[in-house]
Amino acid sequence: MVVALPLWHVSPEGCPVLPAYHTIPAMPFKTFRPLISGAALFALFFIVSMVHADYPPLAIEISPAHPLLLFQDLPAYRGDPERQKEHLLTAWAQLPDTIRSQAVLKFAVPGKGEGMKTNYDTVLAVLQEPQIPTVIRIADNPQRDRFDPVLLEDLLRAHTMVRGVEVTGLDFRYYDSPRMRDGQTPEVLNWLIKVIDTAARYGRFVYIPLDDVQWARLMSNTACIPLYEKLVKCKEYVIPACLTRDDHVITNQSAIMGLWLEGAVANWGMAADARWYGDNNYVSPGVFGDAGGTSKAPHTLY
């Protein structure tokens, strides 16, 4: 149905994720000794400013007063762009005014390459004038099919209401292999690095939800070093998320929290999934059993 993904920081599963503040403990004045000169400090500030100037500001606010809520569209209309357009407009109109300013619609279209771009152009055209913010999925199995970053750039340039792109289905189980030389980066990682850079150059974010222990694999695999370095450089433009389904939710969430705590990312989120309740035979609050095969979730979740 609808997946609400509040992007709050260091919060329990299902709660929105907000950017946090880092504090530096005050140093007693008498014991403080300047470690760098004023000129060096100015040079350092200038260098840091130049690094941040590589990319424009993020096209959407994520702050304590403005959490980000992603609402996923139903897949039933993905094969019919005309019906999908109408459904997205209806879904947006039904959102309460109290959360609409923080909400973004997340959806996908069928096709590959130019075909996918054409379908997105068709659907996004009706969302351009009312400026309905969206996140578009550009890959659900990037090990096999990868959307050309050049086509992505065309979409981001043409449709200003697109606030970010989603990449799902990533698998970081890369181990030593005779087919992969030492220091070689898997092509899918090179592709993801290009996608992150393309999105950041247009002030958009890349939303990456993963399940299992994929975030821990990314952090521990030397083949992912170039990707990790890109995450650090584009920390404001990458939003890792933990999918709340399977037996590794806490482990996966802890890995994402580690990325945030060490400063590799600025935001992270939890992806609430109604199927989690179905997996656990949820019927109603305090009642578990045969739910008739449907995936239910408490109404308050939405």
PDB file of C-alpha atoms in Angstrom:
ATOM      1  CA  MET A   1       0.000   0.000   0.000  1.00  0.00           C
ATOM      2  CA  VAL A   2       1.886   3.032   1.273  1.00  0.00           C
ATOM      3  CA  VAL A   3       5.352   2.943   2.745  1.00  0.00           C
ATOM      4  CA  ALA A   4       6.118   5.887   4.996  1.00  0.00           C
ATOM      5  CA  LEU A   5       9.852   6.395   5.288  1.00  0.00           C
ATOM      6  CA  PRO A   6      10.645   9.076   7.826  1.00  0.00           C
ATOM      7  CA  LEU A   7      14.318   9.981   7.528  1.00  0.00           C
ATOM      8  CA  TRP A   8      15.242  10.706  11.118  1.00  0.00           C
ATOM      9  CA  HIS A   9      18.568  10.156  12.779  1.00  0.00           C
ATOM     10  CA  VAL A  10      19.289   7.473  15.380  1.00  0.00           C
ATOM     11  CA  SER A  11      15.700   6.558  15.954  1.00  0.00           C
ATOM     12  CA  PRO A  12      13.881   3.273  16.579  1.00  0.00           C
ATOM     13  CA  GLU A  13      12.493   1.390  13.642  1.00  0.00           C
ATOM     14  CA  GLY A  14       9.524   3.145  12.125  1.00  0.00           C
ATOM     15  CA  CYS A  15      10.434   6.592  13.422  1.00  0.00           C
ATOM     16  CA  PRO A  16      11.491   9.456  11.145  1.00  0.00           C
ATOM     17  CA  VAL A  17      15.208  10.172  10.809  1.00  0.00           C
ATOM     18  CA  LEU A  18      16.341  13.706  11.476  1.00  0.00           C
ATOM     19  CA  PRO A  19      19.815  15.160  11.006  1.00  0.00           C
ATOM     20  CA  ALA A  20      21.642  15.364  14.285  1.00  0.00           C
ATOM     21  CA  TYR A  21      24.028  17.891  15.706  1.00  0.00           C
ATOM     22  CA  HIS A  22      27.620  17.157  16.630  1.00  0.00           C
ATOM     23  CA  THR A  23      29.106  18.908  19.635  1.00  0.00           C
ATOM     24  CA  ILE A  24      32.774  19.470  20.375  1.00  0.00           C
ATOM     25  CA  PRO A  25      33.691  19.508  24.066  1.00  0.00           C
ATOM     26  CA  ALA A  26      34.962  22.849  25.260  1.00  0.00           C
ATOM     27  CA  MET A  27      38.685  22.995  25.967  1.00  0.00           C
ATOM     28  CA  PRO A  28      39.894  24.873  29.098  1.00  0.00           C
ATOM     29  CA  PHE A  29      41.405  28.177  28.013  1.00  0.00           C
ATOM     30  CA  LYS A  30      44.600  27.834  30.053  1.00  0.00           C
ATOM     31  CA  THR A  31      45.519  24.518  28.472  1.00  0.00           C
ATOM     32  CA  PHE A  32      44.663  25.547  24.932  1.00  0.00           C
ATOM     33  CA  ARG A  33      47.516  26.106  22.506  1.00  0.00           C
ATOM     34  CA  PRO A  34      46.953  27.168  18.914  1.00  0.00           C
ATOM     35  CA  LEU A  35      47.930  24.290  16.658  1.00  0.00           C
ATOM     36  CA  ILE A  36      47.758  26.207  13.375  1.00  0.00           C
ATOM     37  CA  SER A  37      48.297  29.800  12.437  1.00  0.00           C
ATOM     38  CA  GLY A  38      45.542  32.169  11.394  1.00  0.00           C
ATOM     39  CA  ALA A  39      46.761  32.035   7.791  1.00  0.00           C
ATOM     40  CA  ALA A  40      46.704  28.242   7.811  1.00  0.00           C
ATOM     41  CA  LEU A  41      43.229  28.268   9.364  1.00  0.00           C
ATOM     42  CA  PHE A  42      42.023  30.588   6.611  1.00  0.00           C
ATOM     43  CA  ALA A  43      43.570  28.345   3.977  1.00  0.00           C
ATOM     44  CA  LEU A  44      41.958  25.282   5.540  1.00  0.00           C
ATOM     45  CA  PHE A  45      38.565  27.010   5.626  1.00  0.00           C
ATOM     46  CA  PHE A  46      38.978  28.019   1.998  1.00  0.00           C
ATOM     47  CA  ILE A  47      39.824  24.468   0.970  1.00  0.00           C
ATOM     48  CA  VAL A  48      36.830  23.035   2.858  1.00  0.00           C
ATOM     49  CA  SER A  49      34.584  25.670   1.287  1.00  0.00           C
ATOM     50  CA  MET A  50      35.833  24.753  -2.155  1.00  0.00           C
ATOM     51  CA  VAL A  51      35.096  21.066  -1.488  1.00  0.00           C
ATOM     52  CA  HIS A  52      31.502  21.845  -0.520  1.00  0.00           C
ATOM     53  CA  ALA A  53      31.194  24.171  -3.523  1.00  0.00           C
ATOM     54  CA  ASP A  54      31.544  21.196  -5.881  1.00  0.00           C
ATOM     55  CA  TYR A  55      27.810  20.541  -5.614  1.00  0.00           C
ATOM     56  CA  PRO A  56      24.762  22.811  -5.271  1.00  0.00           C
ATOM     57  CA  PRO A  57      22.577  22.728  -2.141  1.00  0.00           C
ATOM     58  CA  LEU A  58      20.230  19.772  -1.780  1.00  0.00           C
ATOM     59  CA  ALA A  59      16.941  20.402  -3.600  1.00  0.00           C
ATOM     60  CA  ILE A  60      14.904  19.426  -0.537  1.00  0.00           C
ATOM     61  CA  GLU A  61      15.189  20.327   3.124  1.00  0.00           C
ATOM     62  CA  ILE A  62      15.968  17.606   5.666  1.00  0.00           C
ATOM     63  CA  SER A  63      16.177  19.066   9.137  1.00  0.00           C
ATOM     64  CA  PRO A  64      14.818  18.581  12.662  1.00  0.00           C
ATOM     65  CA  ALA A  65      11.877  20.792  11.741  1.00  0.00           C
ATOM     66  CA  HIS A  66      11.436  19.224   8.313  1.00  0.00           C
ATOM     67  CA  PRO A  67      11.751  15.404   8.269  1.00  0.00           C
ATOM     68  CA  LEU A  68      11.553  13.656   4.923  1.00  0.00           C
ATOM     69  CA  LEU A  69       8.639  11.260   4.349  1.00  0.00           C
ATOM     70  CA  LEU A  70       8.694   8.983   1.298  1.00  0.00           C
ATOM     71  CA  PHE A  71       5.400   7.461   0.195  1.00  0.00           C
ATOM     72  CA  GLN A  72       5.609   4.602  -2.263  1.00  0.00           C
ATOM     73  CA  ASP A  73       3.098   4.351  -5.091  1.00  0.00           C
ATOM     74  CA  LEU A  74       1.266   1.088  -5.759  1.00  0.00           C
ATOM     75  CA  PRO A  75       2.876  -1.072  -8.482  1.00  0.00           C
ATOM     76  CA  ALA A  76      -0.510  -1.877 -10.086  1.00  0.00           C
ATOM     77  CA  TYR A  77      -0.298   1.036 -12.552  1.00  0.00           C
ATOM     78  CA  ARG A  78       3.336   0.734 -13.654  1.00  0.00           C
ATOM     79  CA  GLY A  79       2.420  -0.759 -17.019  1.00  0.00           C
ATOM     80  CA  ASP A  80       0.022   2.059 -17.898  1.00  0.00           C
ATOM     81  CA  PRO A  81       1.613   5.545 -17.757  1.00  0.00           C
ATOM     82  CA  GLU A  82      -1.728   7.311 -18.268  1.00  0.00           C
ATOM     83  CA  ARG A  83      -3.390   5.571 -15.318  1.00  0.00           C
ATOM     84  CA  GLN A  84      -0.231   5.969 -13.248  1.00  0.00           C
ATOM     85  CA  LYS A  85      -0.296   9.733 -13.777  1.00  0.00           C
ATOM     86  CA  GLU A  86      -3.855   9.968 -12.524  1.00  0.00           C
ATOM     87  CA  HIS A  87      -3.149   7.723  -9.567  1.00  0.00           C
ATOM     88  CA  LEU A  88      -0.137   9.803  -8.487  1.00  0.00           C
ATOM     89  CA  LEU A  89      -2.175  13.010  -8.681  1.00  0.00           C
ATOM     90  CA  THR A  90      -4.936  11.403  -6.610  1.00  0.00           C
ATOM     91  CA  ALA A  91      -2.489  10.045  -4.036  1.00  0.00           C
ATOM     92  CA  TRP A  92      -0.876  13.465  -3.630  1.00  0.00           C
ATOM     93  CA  ALA A  93      -4.241  15.173  -3.199  1.00  0.00           C
ATOM     94  CA  GLN A  94      -5.199  12.691  -0.468  1.00  0.00           C
ATOM     95  CA  LEU A  95      -2.146  13.412   1.676  1.00  0.00           C
ATOM     96  CA  PRO A  96      -3.011  15.480   4.782  1.00  0.00           C
ATOM     97  CA  ASP A  97      -1.911  19.099   4.642  1.00  0.00           C
ATOM     98  CA  THR A  98       0.016  18.574   7.883  1.00  0.00           C
ATOM     99  CA  ILE A  99       2.574  16.318   6.212  1.00  0.00           C
ATOM    100  CA  ARG A 100       2.409  17.284   2.542  1.00  0.00           C
ATOM    101  CA  SER A 101       5.177  19.860   2.899  1.00  0.00           C
ATOM    102  CA  GLN A 102       7.490  17.078   4.092  1.00  0.00           C
ATOM    103  CA  ALA A 103       6.262  14.350   1.745  1.00  0.00           C
ATOM    104  CA  VAL A 104       7.669  12.967  -1.487  1.00  0.00           C
ATOM    105  CA  LEU A 105       6.038  10.400  -3.787  1.00  0.00           C
ATOM    106  CA  LYS A 106       8.281   7.484  -4.737  1.00  0.00           C
ATOM    107  CA  PHE A 107       7.435   5.465  -7.830  1.00  0.00           C
ATOM    108  CA  ALA A 108       8.845   3.382 -10.665  1.00  0.00           C
ATOM    109  CA  VAL A 109       8.052   2.776 -14.322  1.00  0.00           C
ATOM    110  CA  PRO A 110       8.762  -0.274 -16.496  1.00  0.00           C
ATOM    111  CA  GLY A 111      11.343  -0.428 -19.251  1.00  0.00           C
ATOM    112  CA  LYS A 112      15.089  -0.183 -19.728  1.00  0.00           C
ATOM    113  CA  GLY A 113      17.319   2.562 -21.036  1.00  0.00           C
ATOM    114  CA  GLU A 114      15.545   4.892 -23.445  1.00  0.00           C
ATOM    115  CA  GLY A 115      12.256   3.055 -22.851  1.00  0.00           C
ATOM    116  CA  MET A 116      12.397   3.782 -19.134  1.00  0.00           C
ATOM    117  CA  LYS A 117      13.304   7.420 -19.790  1.00  0.00           C
ATOM    118  CA  THR A 118      10.343   7.792 -22.176  1.00  0.00           C
ATOM    119  CA  ASN A 119       7.968   6.340 -19.585  1.00  0.00           C
ATOM    120  CA  TYR A 120       9.333   8.664 -16.899  1.00  0.00           C
ATOM    121  CA  ASP A 121       9.016  11.667 -19.222  1.00  0.00           C
ATOM    122  CA  THR A 122       5.367  10.756 -19.789  1.00  0.00           C
ATOM    123  CA  VAL A 123       4.481  10.422 -16.110  1.00  0.00           C
ATOM    124  CA  LEU A 124       6.609  13.280 -14.807  1.00  0.00           C
ATOM    125  CA  ALA A 125       5.209  15.733 -17.362  1.00  0.00           C
ATOM    126  CA  VAL A 126       1.912  15.932 -15.500  1.00  0.00           C
ATOM    127  CA  LEU A 127       3.732  16.483 -12.181  1.00  0.00           C
ATOM    128  CA  GLN A 128       5.945  19.308 -13.419  1.00  0.00           C
ATOM    129  CA  GLU A 129       3.490  22.207 -13.335  1.00  0.00           C
ATOM    130  CA  PRO A 130       2.093  21.490  -9.831  1.00  0.00           C
ATOM    131  CA  GLN A 131       5.676  20.705  -8.742  1.00  0.00           C
ATOM    132  CA  ILE A 132       4.772  17.492  -6.939  1.00  0.00           C
ATOM    133  CA  PRO A 133       8.052  16.249  -5.425  1.00  0.00           C
ATOM    134  CA  THR A 134       9.056  12.749  -6.442  1.00  0.00           C
ATOM    135  CA  VAL A 135      11.729  10.102  -6.116  1.00  0.00           C
ATOM    136  CA  ILE A 136      12.165   7.839  -9.143  1.00  0.00           C
ATOM    137  CA  ARG A 137      13.600   4.341  -9.121  1.00  0.00           C
ATOM    138  CA  ILE A 138      16.280   3.869 -11.761  1.00  0.00           C
ATOM    139  CA  ALA A 139      17.386   0.319 -10.903  1.00  0.00           C
ATOM    140  CA  ASP A 140      16.045  -2.673  -9.014  1.00  0.00           C
ATOM    141  CA  ASN A 141      18.768  -5.125 -10.106  1.00  0.00           C
ATOM    142  CA  PRO A 142      21.838  -3.080 -11.018  1.00  0.00           C
ATOM    143  CA  GLN A 143      24.002  -6.202 -11.149  1.00  0.00           C
ATOM    144  CA  ARG A 144      22.122  -6.953 -14.367  1.00  0.00           C
ATOM    145  CA  ASP A 145      20.484  -3.745 -15.660  1.00  0.00           C
ATOM    146  CA  ARG A 146      21.871  -0.244 -15.130  1.00  0.00           C
ATOM    147  CA  PHE A 147      20.261   3.009 -16.167  1.00  0.00           C
ATOM    148  CA  ASP A 148      22.673   5.165 -18.172  1.00  0.00           C
ATOM    149  CA  PRO A 149      23.832   8.153 -16.043  1.00  0.00           C
ATOM    150  CA  VAL A 150      23.631  10.292 -19.198  1.00  0.00           C
ATOM    151  CA  LEU A 151      19.898   9.527 -19.455  1.00  0.00           C
ATOM    152  CA  LEU A 152      19.566  10.219 -15.730  1.00  0.00           C
ATOM    153  CA  GLU A 153      21.138  13.626 -16.238  1.00  0.00           C
ATOM    154  CA  ASP A 154      18.605  14.373 -18.974  1.00  0.00           C
ATOM    155  CA  LEU A 155      15.747  13.467 -16.621  1.00  0.00           C
ATOM    156  CA  LEU A 156      17.076  15.571 -13.742  1.00  0.00           C
ATOM    157  CA  ARG A 157      17.608  18.537 -16.028  1.00  0.00           C
ATOM    158  CA  ALA A 158      14.111  18.323 -17.542  1.00  0.00           C
ATOM    159  CA  HIS A 159      12.076  17.550 -14.403  1.00  0.00           C
ATOM    160  CA  THR A 160      12.833  19.851 -11.515  1.00  0.00           C
ATOM    161  CA  MET A 161      10.285  18.221  -9.223  1.00  0.00           C
ATOM    162  CA  VAL A 162      12.418  15.055  -9.034  1.00  0.00           C
ATOM    163  CA  ARG A 163      14.092  15.389  -5.652  1.00  0.00           C
ATOM    164  CA  GLY A 164      16.024  12.133  -5.729  1.00  0.00           C
ATOM    165  CA  VAL A 165      16.550   8.733  -7.319  1.00  0.00           C
ATOM    166  CA  GLU A 166      16.240   5.282  -5.802  1.00  0.00           C
ATOM    167  CA  VAL A 167      18.575   2.342  -6.373  1.00  0.00           C
ATOM    168  CA  THR A 168      17.477  -1.039  -5.007  1.00  0.00           C
ATOM    169  CA  GLY A 169      18.689  -4.612  -5.342  1.00  0.00           C
ATOM    170  CA  LEU A 170      22.352  -3.908  -4.643  1.00  0.00           C
ATOM    171  CA  ASP A 171      24.453  -6.844  -3.480  1.00  0.00           C
ATOM    172  CA  PHE A 172      27.851  -6.243  -1.885  1.00  0.00           C
ATOM    173  CA  ARG A 173      28.896  -9.879  -1.556  1.00  0.00           C
ATOM    174  CA  TYR A 174      32.151  -9.456  -3.442  1.00  0.00           C
ATOM    175  CA  TYR A 175      34.927 -11.832  -2.421  1.00  0.00           C
ATOM    176  CA  ASP A 176      38.353 -12.704  -3.775  1.00  0.00           C
ATOM    177  CA  SER A 177      37.996 -14.287  -7.166  1.00  0.00           C
ATOM    178  CA  PRO A 178      40.386 -15.189  -9.999  1.00  0.00           C
ATOM    179  CA  ARG A 179      38.138 -13.055 -12.201  1.00  0.00           C
ATOM    180  CA  MET A 180      38.698  -9.930 -10.082  1.00  0.00           C
ATOM    181  CA  ARG A 181      42.215  -8.623  -9.670  1.00  0.00           C
ATOM    182  CA  ASP A 182      43.392  -6.963  -6.466  1.00  0.00           C
ATOM    183  CA  GLY A 183      42.250  -3.357  -6.360  1.00  0.00           C
ATOM    184  CA  GLN A 184      39.691  -3.843  -9.103  1.00  0.00           C
ATOM    185  CA  THR A 185      36.308  -2.207  -8.493  1.00  0.00           C
ATOM    186  CA  PRO A 186      33.213  -4.129  -9.653  1.00  0.00           C
ATOM    187  CA  GLU A 187      31.506  -2.348 -12.540  1.00  0.00           C
ATOM    188  CA  VAL A 188      28.242  -1.990 -10.609  1.00  0.00           C
ATOM    189  CA  LEU A 189      30.089   0.087  -8.003  1.00  0.00           C
ATOM    190  CA  ASN A 190      31.610   2.309 -10.678  1.00  0.00           C
ATOM    191  CA  TRP A 191      28.092   2.805 -12.021  1.00  0.00           C
ATOM    192  CA  LEU A 192      26.713   3.694  -8.578  1.00  0.00           C
ATOM    193  CA  ILE A 193      29.525   6.195  -8.029  1.00  0.00           C
ATOM    194  CA  LYS A 194      28.595   7.891 -11.328  1.00  0.00           C
ATOM    195  CA  VAL A 195      24.913   7.938 -10.322  1.00  0.00           C
ATOM    196  CA  ILE A 196      25.733   9.572  -6.974  1.00  0.00           C
ATOM    197  CA  ASP A 197      27.930  12.167  -8.658  1.00  0.00           C
ATOM    198  CA  THR A 198      25.284  12.924 -11.304  1.00  0.00           C
ATOM    199  CA  ALA A 199      22.553  13.360  -8.690  1.00  0.00           C
ATOM    200  CA  ALA A 200      24.760  15.529  -6.467  1.00  0.00           C
ATOM    201  CA  ARG A 201      25.690  17.828  -9.369  1.00  0.00           C
ATOM    202  CA  TYR A 202      21.991  18.610  -9.725  1.00  0.00           C
ATOM    203  CA  GLY A 203      21.343  18.915  -5.984  1.00  0.00           C
ATOM    204  CA  ARG A 204      19.437  15.627  -5.822  1.00  0.00           C
ATOM    205  CA  PHE A 205      19.911  12.688  -3.455  1.00  0.00           C
ATOM    206  CA  VAL A 206      20.316   8.960  -4.054  1.00  0.00           C
ATOM    207  CA  TYR A 207      18.111   6.835  -1.811  1.00  0.00           C
ATOM    208  CA  ILE A 208      19.542   3.331  -1.226  1.00  0.00           C
ATOM    209  CA  PRO A 209      17.384   0.898   0.804  1.00  0.00           C
ATOM    210  CA  LEU A 210      19.072  -2.433   1.594  1.00  0.00           C
ATOM    211  CA  ASP A 211      18.090  -5.548   3.513  1.00  0.00           C
ATOM    212  CA  ASP A 212      20.006  -8.526   4.938  1.00  0.00           C
ATOM    213  CA  VAL A 213      23.449  -7.343   6.160  1.00  0.00           C
ATOM    214  CA  GLN A 214      24.294  -5.482   2.963  1.00  0.00           C
ATOM    215  CA  TRP A 215      25.370  -2.248   4.683  1.00  0.00           C
ATOM    216  CA  ALA A 216      27.827  -4.172   6.858  1.00  0.00           C
ATOM    217  CA  ARG A 217      29.168  -5.877   3.734  1.00  0.00           C
ATOM    218  CA  LEU A 218      29.695  -2.528   2.035  1.00  0.00           C
ATOM    219  CA  MET A 219      31.609  -1.221   5.057  1.00  0.00           C
ATOM    220  CA  SER A 220      33.849  -4.282   5.383  1.00  0.00           C
ATOM    221  CA  ASN A 221      34.717  -5.081   1.768  1.00  0.00           C
ATOM    222  CA  THR A 222      37.870  -3.539   0.318  1.00  0.00           C
ATOM    223  CA  ALA A 223      36.316  -3.618  -3.167  1.00  0.00           C
ATOM    224  CA  CYS A 224      33.860  -0.973  -1.907  1.00  0.00           C
ATOM    225  CA  ILE A 225      36.530   1.531  -0.849  1.00  0.00           C
ATOM    226  CA  PRO A 226      35.933   3.840  -3.866  1.00  0.00           C
ATOM    227  CA  LEU A 227      32.201   3.778  -3.138  1.00  0.00           C
ATOM    228  CA  TYR A 228      32.761   4.536   0.540  1.00  0.00           C
ATOM    229  CA  GLU A 229      34.987   7.468  -0.379  1.00  0.00           C
ATOM    230  CA  LYS A 230      32.221   8.778  -2.635  1.00  0.00           C
ATOM    231  CA  LEU A 231      29.692   8.439   0.194  1.00  0.00           C
ATOM    232  CA  VAL A 232      31.906  10.577   2.421  1.00  0.00           C
ATOM    233  CA  LYS A 233      32.381  13.233  -0.254  1.00  0.00           C
ATOM    234  CA  CYS A 234      28.638  13.296  -1.060  1.00  0.00           C
ATOM    235  CA  LYS A 235      27.320  12.637   2.449  1.00  0.00           C
ATOM    236  CA  GLU A 236      24.487  15.163   2.032  1.00  0.00           C
ATOM    237  CA  TYR A 237      23.369  13.532  -1.224  1.00  0.00           C
ATOM    238  CA  VAL A 238      23.152   9.861  -0.230  1.00  0.00           C
ATOM    239  CA  ILE A 239      20.431   8.475   2.044  1.00  0.00           C
ATOM    240  CA  PRO A 240      21.007   4.873   3.152  1.00  0.00           C
ATOM    241  CA  ALA A 241      17.948   3.091   4.513  1.00  0.00           C
ATOM    242  CA  CYS A 242      17.251  -0.141   6.348  1.00  0.00           C
ATOM    243  CA  LEU A 243      14.498  -2.333   4.947  1.00  0.00           C
ATOM    244  CA  THR A 244      12.411  -3.663   7.844  1.00  0.00           C
ATOM    245  CA  ARG A 245      12.021  -7.229   6.669  1.00  0.00           C
ATOM    246  CA  ASP A 246      13.990 -10.472   7.371  1.00  0.00           C
ATOM    247  CA  ASP A 247      16.060 -11.563  10.359  1.00  0.00           C
ATOM    248  CA  HIS A 248      18.809  -8.939  10.119  1.00  0.00           C
ATOM    249  CA  VAL A 249      16.978  -5.659  10.631  1.00  0.00           C
ATOM    250  CA  ILE A 250      18.807  -4.725  13.845  1.00  0.00           C
ATOM    251  CA  THR A 251      22.198  -5.649  12.372  1.00  0.00           C
ATOM    252  CA  ASN A 252      21.520  -3.696   9.202  1.00  0.00           C
ATOM    253  CA  GLN A 253      20.208  -0.698  11.134  1.00  0.00           C
ATOM    254  CA  SER A 254      23.267  -0.745  13.396  1.00  0.00           C
ATOM    255  CA  ALA A 255      25.560  -0.660  10.361  1.00  0.00           C
ATOM    256  CA  ILE A 256      23.763   2.400   8.979  1.00  0.00           C
ATOM    257  CA  MET A 257      23.980   4.090  12.375  1.00  0.00           C
ATOM    258  CA  GLY A 258      27.718   3.384  12.284  1.00  0.00           C
ATOM    259  CA  LEU A 259      27.989   5.124   8.913  1.00  0.00           C
ATOM    260  CA  TRP A 260      26.219   8.147  10.353  1.00  0.00           C
ATOM    261  CA  LEU A 261      28.155   8.193  13.646  1.00  0.00           C
ATOM    262  CA  GLU A 262      31.480   8.219  11.825  1.00  0.00           C
ATOM    263  CA  GLY A 263      30.302  11.026   9.572  1.00  0.00           C
ATOM    264  CA  ALA A 264      30.129   9.072   6.316  1.00  0.00           C
ATOM    265  CA  VAL A 265      26.483  10.081   5.726  1.00  0.00           C
ATOM    266  CA  ALA A 266      24.396  13.024   6.918  1.00  0.00           C
ATOM    267  CA  ASN A 267      20.990  11.283   6.964  1.00  0.00           C
ATOM    268  CA  TRP A 268      19.652   7.741   7.165  1.00  0.00           C
ATOM    269  CA  GLY A 269      16.224   6.171   7.295  1.00  0.00           C
ATOM    270  CA  MET A 270      14.011   3.232   8.119  1.00  0.00           C
ATOM    271  CA  ALA A 271      11.775   1.731   5.429  1.00  0.00           C
ATOM    272  CA  ALA A 272       8.587   0.547   7.100  1.00  0.00           C
ATOM    273  CA  ASP A 273       7.128  -2.436   5.232  1.00  0.00           C
ATOM    274  CA  ALA A 274       3.604  -3.759   5.747  1.00  0.00           C
ATOM    275  CA  ARG A 275       4.880  -7.240   4.827  1.00  0.00           C
ATOM    276  CA  TRP A 276       6.820  -7.288   8.102  1.00  0.00           C
ATOM    277  CA  TYR A 277       3.493  -7.478   9.918  1.00  0.00           C
ATOM    278  CA  GLY A 278       2.294 -10.232   7.591  1.00  0.00           C
ATOM    279  CA  ASP A 279       5.505 -12.201   8.162  1.00  0.00           C
ATOM    280  CA  ASN A 280       4.767 -12.090  11.902  1.00  0.00           C
ATOM    281  CA  ASN A 281       1.074 -13.026  11.505  1.00  0.00           C
ATOM    282  CA  TYR A 282      -0.156  -9.672  12.786  1.00  0.00           C
ATOM    283  CA  VAL A 283      -3.967  -9.432  12.918  1.00  0.00           C
ATOM    284  CA  SER A 284      -4.609  -6.441  15.169  1.00  0.00           C
ATOM    285  CA  PRO A 285      -2.922  -4.761  18.151  1.00  0.00           C
ATOM    286  CA  GLY A 286      -2.026  -7.563  20.583  1.00  0.00           C
ATOM    287  CA  VAL A 287      -3.525 -10.267  18.330  1.00  0.00           C
ATOM    288  CA  PHE A 288      -1.421 -12.566  16.144  1.00  0.00           C
ATOM    289  CA  GLY A 289      -2.511 -15.525  14.048  1.00  0.00           C
ATOM    290  CA  ASP A 290      -3.884 -16.311  10.611  1.00  0.00           C
ATOM    291  CA  ALA A 291      -4.470 -12.943   8.927  1.00  0.00           C
ATOM    292  CA  GLY A 292      -5.944 -14.495   5.807  1.00  0.00           C
ATOM    293  CA  GLY A 293      -2.811 -14.044   3.757  1.00  0.00           C
ATOM    294  CA  THR A 294      -2.987 -10.248   3.665  1.00  0.00           C
ATOM    295  CA  SER A 295      -0.246  -7.887   4.781  1.00  0.00           C
ATOM    296  CA  LYS A 296      -1.791  -5.665   7.418  1.00  0.00           C
ATOM    297  CA  ALA A 297      -0.275  -2.916   9.468  1.00  0.00           C
ATOM    298  CA  PRO A 298      -1.621  -0.678  12.236  1.00  0.00           C
ATOM    299  CA  HIS A 299      -3.537   2.272  10.815  1.00  0.00           C
ATOM    300  CA  THR A 300      -1.468   4.601  12.985  1.00  0.00           C
ATOM    301  CA  LEU A 301       1.605   3.597  10.964  1.00  0.00           C
ATOM    302  CA  TYR A 302       0.224   5.672   8.124  1.00  0.00           C
TER     303      TYR A 302
END
